[in-house]
Short mmCIF file of C-alpha atoms and ligand atoms in Angstrom, two decimals:
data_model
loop_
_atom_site.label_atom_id
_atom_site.label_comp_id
_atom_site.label_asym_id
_atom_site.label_seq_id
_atom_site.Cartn_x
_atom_site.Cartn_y
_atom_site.Cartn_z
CA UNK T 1 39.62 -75.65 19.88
CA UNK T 2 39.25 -71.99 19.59
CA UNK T 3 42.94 -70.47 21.07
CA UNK T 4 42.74 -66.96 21.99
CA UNK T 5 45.57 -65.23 21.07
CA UNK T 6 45.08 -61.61 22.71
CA UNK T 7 43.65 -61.51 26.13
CA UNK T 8 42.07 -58.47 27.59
CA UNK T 9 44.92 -55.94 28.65
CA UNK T 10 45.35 -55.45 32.59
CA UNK T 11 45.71 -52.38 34.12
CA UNK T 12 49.27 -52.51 34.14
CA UNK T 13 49.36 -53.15 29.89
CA UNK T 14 47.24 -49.89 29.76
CA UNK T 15 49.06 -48.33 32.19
CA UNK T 16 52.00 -48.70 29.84
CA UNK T 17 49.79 -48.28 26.84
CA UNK T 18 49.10 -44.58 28.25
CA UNK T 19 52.86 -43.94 29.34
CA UNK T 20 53.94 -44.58 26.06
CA UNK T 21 51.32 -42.33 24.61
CA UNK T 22 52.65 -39.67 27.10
CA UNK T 23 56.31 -39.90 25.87
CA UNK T 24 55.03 -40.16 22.00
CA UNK T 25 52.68 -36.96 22.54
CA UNK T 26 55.93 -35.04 24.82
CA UNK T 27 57.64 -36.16 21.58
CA UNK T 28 55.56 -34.64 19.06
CA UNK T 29 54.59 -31.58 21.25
CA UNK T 30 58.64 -30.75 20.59
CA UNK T 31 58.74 -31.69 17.05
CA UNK T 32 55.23 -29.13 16.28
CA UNK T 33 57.48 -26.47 18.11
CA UNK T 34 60.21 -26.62 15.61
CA UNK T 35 57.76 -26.79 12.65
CA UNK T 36 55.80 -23.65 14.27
CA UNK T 37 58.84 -21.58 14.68
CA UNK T 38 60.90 -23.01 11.57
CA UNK T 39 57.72 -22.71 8.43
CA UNK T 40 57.00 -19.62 9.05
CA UNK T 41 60.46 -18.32 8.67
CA UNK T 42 60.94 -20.64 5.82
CA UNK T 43 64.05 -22.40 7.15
CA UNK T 44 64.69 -26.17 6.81
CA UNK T 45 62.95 -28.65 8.96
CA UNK T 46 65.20 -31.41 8.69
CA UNK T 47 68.89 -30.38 7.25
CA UNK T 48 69.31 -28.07 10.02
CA UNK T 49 70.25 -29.65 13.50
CA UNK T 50 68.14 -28.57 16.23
CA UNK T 51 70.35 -26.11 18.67
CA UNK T 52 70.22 -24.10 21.53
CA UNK T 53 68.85 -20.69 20.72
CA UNK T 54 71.63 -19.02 22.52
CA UNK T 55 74.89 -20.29 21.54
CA UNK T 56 73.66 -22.42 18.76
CA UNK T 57 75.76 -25.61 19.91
CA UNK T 58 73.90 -28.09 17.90
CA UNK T 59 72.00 -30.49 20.17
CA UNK T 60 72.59 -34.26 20.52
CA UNK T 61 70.13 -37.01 20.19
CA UNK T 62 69.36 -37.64 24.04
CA UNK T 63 69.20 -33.63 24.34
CA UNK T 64 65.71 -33.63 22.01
CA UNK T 65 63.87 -36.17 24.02
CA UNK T 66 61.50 -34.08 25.49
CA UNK T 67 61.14 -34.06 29.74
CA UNK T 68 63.76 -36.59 30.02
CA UNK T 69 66.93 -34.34 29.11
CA UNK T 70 65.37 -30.83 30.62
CA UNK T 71 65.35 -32.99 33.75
CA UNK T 72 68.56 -34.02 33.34
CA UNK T 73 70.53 -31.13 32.04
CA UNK T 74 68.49 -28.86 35.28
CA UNK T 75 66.81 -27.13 32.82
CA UNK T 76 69.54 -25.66 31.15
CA UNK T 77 71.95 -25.83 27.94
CA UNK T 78 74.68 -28.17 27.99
CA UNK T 79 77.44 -25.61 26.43
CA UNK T 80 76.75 -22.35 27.60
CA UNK T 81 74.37 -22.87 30.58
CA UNK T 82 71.89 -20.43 29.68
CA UNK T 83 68.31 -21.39 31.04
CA UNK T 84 65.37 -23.08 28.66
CA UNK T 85 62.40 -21.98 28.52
CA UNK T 86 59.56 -23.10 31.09
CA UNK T 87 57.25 -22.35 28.18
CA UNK T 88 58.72 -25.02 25.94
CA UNK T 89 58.29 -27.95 28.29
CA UNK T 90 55.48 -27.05 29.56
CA UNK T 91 54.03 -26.87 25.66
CA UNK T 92 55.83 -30.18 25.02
CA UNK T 93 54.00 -31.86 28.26
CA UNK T 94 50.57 -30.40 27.43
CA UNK T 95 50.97 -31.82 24.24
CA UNK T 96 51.43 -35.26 25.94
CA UNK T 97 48.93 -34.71 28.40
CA UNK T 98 46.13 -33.93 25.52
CA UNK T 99 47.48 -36.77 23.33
CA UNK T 100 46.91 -39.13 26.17
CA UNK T 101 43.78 -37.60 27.75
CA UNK T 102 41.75 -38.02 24.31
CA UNK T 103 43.64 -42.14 24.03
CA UNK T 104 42.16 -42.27 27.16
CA UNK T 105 38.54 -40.93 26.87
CA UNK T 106 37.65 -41.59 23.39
CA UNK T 107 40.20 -45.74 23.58
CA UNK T 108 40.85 -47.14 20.84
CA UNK T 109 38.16 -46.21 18.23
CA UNK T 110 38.25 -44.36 14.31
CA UNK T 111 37.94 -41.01 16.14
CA UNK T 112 40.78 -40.98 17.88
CA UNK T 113 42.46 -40.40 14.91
CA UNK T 114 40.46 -37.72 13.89
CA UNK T 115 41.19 -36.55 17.25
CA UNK T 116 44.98 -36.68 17.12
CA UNK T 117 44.87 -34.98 13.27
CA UNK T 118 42.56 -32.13 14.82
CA UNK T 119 45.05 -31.83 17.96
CA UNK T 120 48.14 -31.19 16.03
CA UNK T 121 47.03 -28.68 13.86
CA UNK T 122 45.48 -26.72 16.96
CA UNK T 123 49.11 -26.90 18.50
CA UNK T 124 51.29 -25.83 15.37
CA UNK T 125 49.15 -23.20 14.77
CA UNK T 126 49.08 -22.25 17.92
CA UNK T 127 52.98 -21.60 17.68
CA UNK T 128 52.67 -20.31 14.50
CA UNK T 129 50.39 -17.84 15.01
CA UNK T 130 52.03 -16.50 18.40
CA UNK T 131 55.20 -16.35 17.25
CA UNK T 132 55.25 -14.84 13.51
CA UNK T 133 51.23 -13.53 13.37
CA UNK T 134 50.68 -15.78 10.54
CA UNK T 135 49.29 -19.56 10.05
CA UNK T 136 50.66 -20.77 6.83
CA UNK T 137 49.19 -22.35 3.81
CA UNK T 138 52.17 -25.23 4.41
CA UNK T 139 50.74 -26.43 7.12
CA UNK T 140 46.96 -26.28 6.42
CA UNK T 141 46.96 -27.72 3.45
CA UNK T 142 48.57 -31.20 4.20
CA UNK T 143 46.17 -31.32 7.43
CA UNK T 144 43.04 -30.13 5.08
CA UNK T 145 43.77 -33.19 2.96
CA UNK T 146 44.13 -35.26 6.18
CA UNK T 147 40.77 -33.77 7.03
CA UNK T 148 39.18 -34.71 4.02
CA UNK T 149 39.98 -38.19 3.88
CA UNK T 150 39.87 -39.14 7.33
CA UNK T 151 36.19 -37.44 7.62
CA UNK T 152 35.03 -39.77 4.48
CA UNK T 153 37.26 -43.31 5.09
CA UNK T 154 38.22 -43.31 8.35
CA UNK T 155 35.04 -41.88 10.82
CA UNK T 156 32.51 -40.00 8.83
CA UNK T 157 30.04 -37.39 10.76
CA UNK T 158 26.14 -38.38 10.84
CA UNK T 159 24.91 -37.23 8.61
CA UNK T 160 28.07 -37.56 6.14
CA UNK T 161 27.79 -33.88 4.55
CA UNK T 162 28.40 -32.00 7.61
CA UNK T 163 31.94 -32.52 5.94
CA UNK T 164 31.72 -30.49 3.01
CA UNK T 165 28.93 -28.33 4.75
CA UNK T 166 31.31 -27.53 7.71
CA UNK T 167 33.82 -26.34 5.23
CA UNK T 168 31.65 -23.89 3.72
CA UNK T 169 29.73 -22.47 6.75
CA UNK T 170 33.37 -22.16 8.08
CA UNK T 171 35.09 -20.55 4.95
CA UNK T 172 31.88 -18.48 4.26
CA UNK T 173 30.98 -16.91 7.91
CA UNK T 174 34.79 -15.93 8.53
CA UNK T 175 34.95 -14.63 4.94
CA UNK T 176 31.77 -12.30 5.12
CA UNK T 177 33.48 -11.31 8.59
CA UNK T 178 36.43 -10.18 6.70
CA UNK T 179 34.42 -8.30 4.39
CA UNK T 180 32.69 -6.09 6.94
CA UNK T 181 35.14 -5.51 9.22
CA UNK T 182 37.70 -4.67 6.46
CA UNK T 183 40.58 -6.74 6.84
CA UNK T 184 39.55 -7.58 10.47
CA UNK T 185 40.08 -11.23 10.00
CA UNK T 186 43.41 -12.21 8.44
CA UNK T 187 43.12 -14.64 5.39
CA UNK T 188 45.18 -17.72 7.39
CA UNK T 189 42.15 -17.48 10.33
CA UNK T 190 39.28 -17.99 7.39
CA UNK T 191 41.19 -20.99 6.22
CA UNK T 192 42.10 -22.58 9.43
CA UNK T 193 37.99 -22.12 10.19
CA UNK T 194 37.52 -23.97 6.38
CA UNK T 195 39.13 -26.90 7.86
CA UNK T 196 38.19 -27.09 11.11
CA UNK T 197 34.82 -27.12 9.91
CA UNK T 198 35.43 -30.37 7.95
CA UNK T 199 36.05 -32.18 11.44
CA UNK T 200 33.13 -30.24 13.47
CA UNK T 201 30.82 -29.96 10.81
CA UNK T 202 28.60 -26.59 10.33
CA UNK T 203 26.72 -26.38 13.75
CA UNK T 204 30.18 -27.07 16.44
CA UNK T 205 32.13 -24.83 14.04
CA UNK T 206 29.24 -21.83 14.37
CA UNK T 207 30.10 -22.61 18.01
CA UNK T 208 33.41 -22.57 17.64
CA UNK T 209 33.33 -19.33 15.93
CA UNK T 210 31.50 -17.52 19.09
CA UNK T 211 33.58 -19.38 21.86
CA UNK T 212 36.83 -18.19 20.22
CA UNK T 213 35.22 -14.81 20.32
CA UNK T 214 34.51 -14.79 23.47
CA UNK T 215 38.34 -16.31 24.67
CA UNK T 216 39.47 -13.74 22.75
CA UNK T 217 37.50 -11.05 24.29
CA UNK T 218 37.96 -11.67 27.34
CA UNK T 219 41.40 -12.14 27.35
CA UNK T 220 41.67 -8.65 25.71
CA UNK T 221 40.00 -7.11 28.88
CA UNK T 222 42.16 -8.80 31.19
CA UNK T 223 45.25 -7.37 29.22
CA UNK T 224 43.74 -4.25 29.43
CA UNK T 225 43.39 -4.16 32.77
CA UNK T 226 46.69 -5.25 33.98
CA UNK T 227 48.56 -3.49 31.32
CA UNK T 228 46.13 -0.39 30.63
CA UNK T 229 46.88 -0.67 26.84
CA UNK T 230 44.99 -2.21 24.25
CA UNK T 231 46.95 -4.14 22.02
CA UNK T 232 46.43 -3.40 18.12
CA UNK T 233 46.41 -6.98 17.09
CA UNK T 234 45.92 -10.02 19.15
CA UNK T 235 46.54 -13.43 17.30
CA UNK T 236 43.08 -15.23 16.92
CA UNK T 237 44.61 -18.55 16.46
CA UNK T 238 45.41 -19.42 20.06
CA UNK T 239 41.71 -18.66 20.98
CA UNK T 240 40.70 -20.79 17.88
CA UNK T 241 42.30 -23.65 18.94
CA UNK T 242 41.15 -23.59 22.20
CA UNK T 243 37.76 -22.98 21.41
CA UNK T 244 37.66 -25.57 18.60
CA UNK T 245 39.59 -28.15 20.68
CA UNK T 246 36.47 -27.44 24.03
CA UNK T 247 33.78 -27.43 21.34
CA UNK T 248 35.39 -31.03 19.75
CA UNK T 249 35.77 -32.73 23.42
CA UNK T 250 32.15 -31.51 24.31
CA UNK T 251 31.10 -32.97 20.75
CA UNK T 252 32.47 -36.43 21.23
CA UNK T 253 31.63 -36.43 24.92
CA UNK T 254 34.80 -36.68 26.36
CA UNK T 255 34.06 -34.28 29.26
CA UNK T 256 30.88 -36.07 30.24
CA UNK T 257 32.93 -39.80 30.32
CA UNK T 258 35.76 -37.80 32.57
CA UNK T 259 33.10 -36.44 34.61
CA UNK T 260 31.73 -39.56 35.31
CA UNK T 261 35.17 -40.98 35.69
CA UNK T 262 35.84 -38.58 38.56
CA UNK T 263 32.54 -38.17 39.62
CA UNK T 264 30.54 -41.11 39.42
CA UNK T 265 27.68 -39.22 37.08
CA UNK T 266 26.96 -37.58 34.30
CA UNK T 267 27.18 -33.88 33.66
ZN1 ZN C 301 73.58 -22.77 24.59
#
């Protein structure tokens, strides 16, 4: 007699399924913002107690959970009152929003964890780059290692070299780019591309490459506008990770299954 020990999950078991990725991705969107701000000054990650920016009273445990305690302390520190940032929650609930979005559109398959990888990196850099201009060798190298491996054992692109050829268009393009515009392109952006390119593979990162471009662009016009002033230097790795992360989502066709989630059809 064949006795089935997992039955297919209702809706309410992936219901919680994707609540629990919510809090887990709110959870790491807060732990990425420490390791942003904290590596690039070259402080400790975890001897030093997380604390309020302000009055440095050293936060307790139920203060770090992410959503839960902003709610409950009204958005403000415990000690001295002073207010908290919109821009951290809402980075730690877009975290949890993309964490759960790509659970949800890619389920439970090898990607996903390519997916998650590729989305963390994105988002430390991200805080990295905005906040200290720089997107350290500290954190790229663990996640081109992660690359690496997970591209070869875990979900490998068709055909398999894209890998290692996605590393190389993405090292060499950005690096000729560097040459002729002179120092144009800083030397954390050509490695950041390196990697990506081991998850895209050569063609999506090419794409990559001209979508950031254009992100960046345009975002330099509209900050021209409204501030008549042209800033010197603009971080590229914002526009890189938002690129990247659009090219990666169109790759694996997760905006044509949430189209025809909300739509009915495909795109
Ligand atoms: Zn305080």
């Amino acid at each position: 007699m064949n006795v089935q020990l997992f039955t297919t999950p209702s809706t309410y078991e992936y219901l919680f399924f994707y609540i629990y990725i919510f809090i887990l991705g709110t959870c790491l969107g807060s732990f990425f913002l420490l390791l942003g701000q904290r590596i690039p000054r070259g402080e400790d990650i975890v001897k030093k107690r997380s604390h309020c920016e302000n009055c440095n009273h050293a936060l307790a445990f139920w203060e770090l959970i992410p959503l839960f305690s902003y709610i409950l302390l009204k958005g403000k520190c415990r000690n001295c009152h002073e207010k908290i940032g919109f821009v951290y929650i809402g980075f730690e609930c877009l975290s949890g929003i993309l964490f759960t979005s790509t659970a949800f559109l890619l389920k439970t398959t090898n990607e996903t964890l390519v997916a998650w990888t590729l989305l963390s990196l994105l988002l430390i850099i991200t805080v990295t780059d905005i906040t200290a201009q720089k997107i350290p060798n500290k954190i790229l190298l663990p996640f081109c290692i992660l690359a690496i491996i997970e591209r070869f054992a875990v979900q490998q692109l068709n055909p398999w070299w894209f890998a290692p050829a996605g590393f190389a268009v993405g090292f060499g393009v950005l690096l000729l780019l560097a040459l002729l515009s002179k120092g144009g392109m800083a030397g954390g952006d050509i490695k950041l591309f390196a990697v990506l390119g081991i998850v895209l593979g050569p063609i999506y990162i090419m794409i990559t490459l001209v979508l950031a471009s254009i992100l960046a662009l345009v975002y330099s016009i509209g900050e021209l506008i409204i501030k008549k002033k042209l800033r010197k230097h603009i971080p590229f790795g914002p526009f890189i990770a938002i690129g990247s992360w659009l090219v990666y989502c169109y790759a694996t066709g997760q905006f044509n299954d949430a189209f025809l989630l909300f739509f009915g059809s495909k795109i």
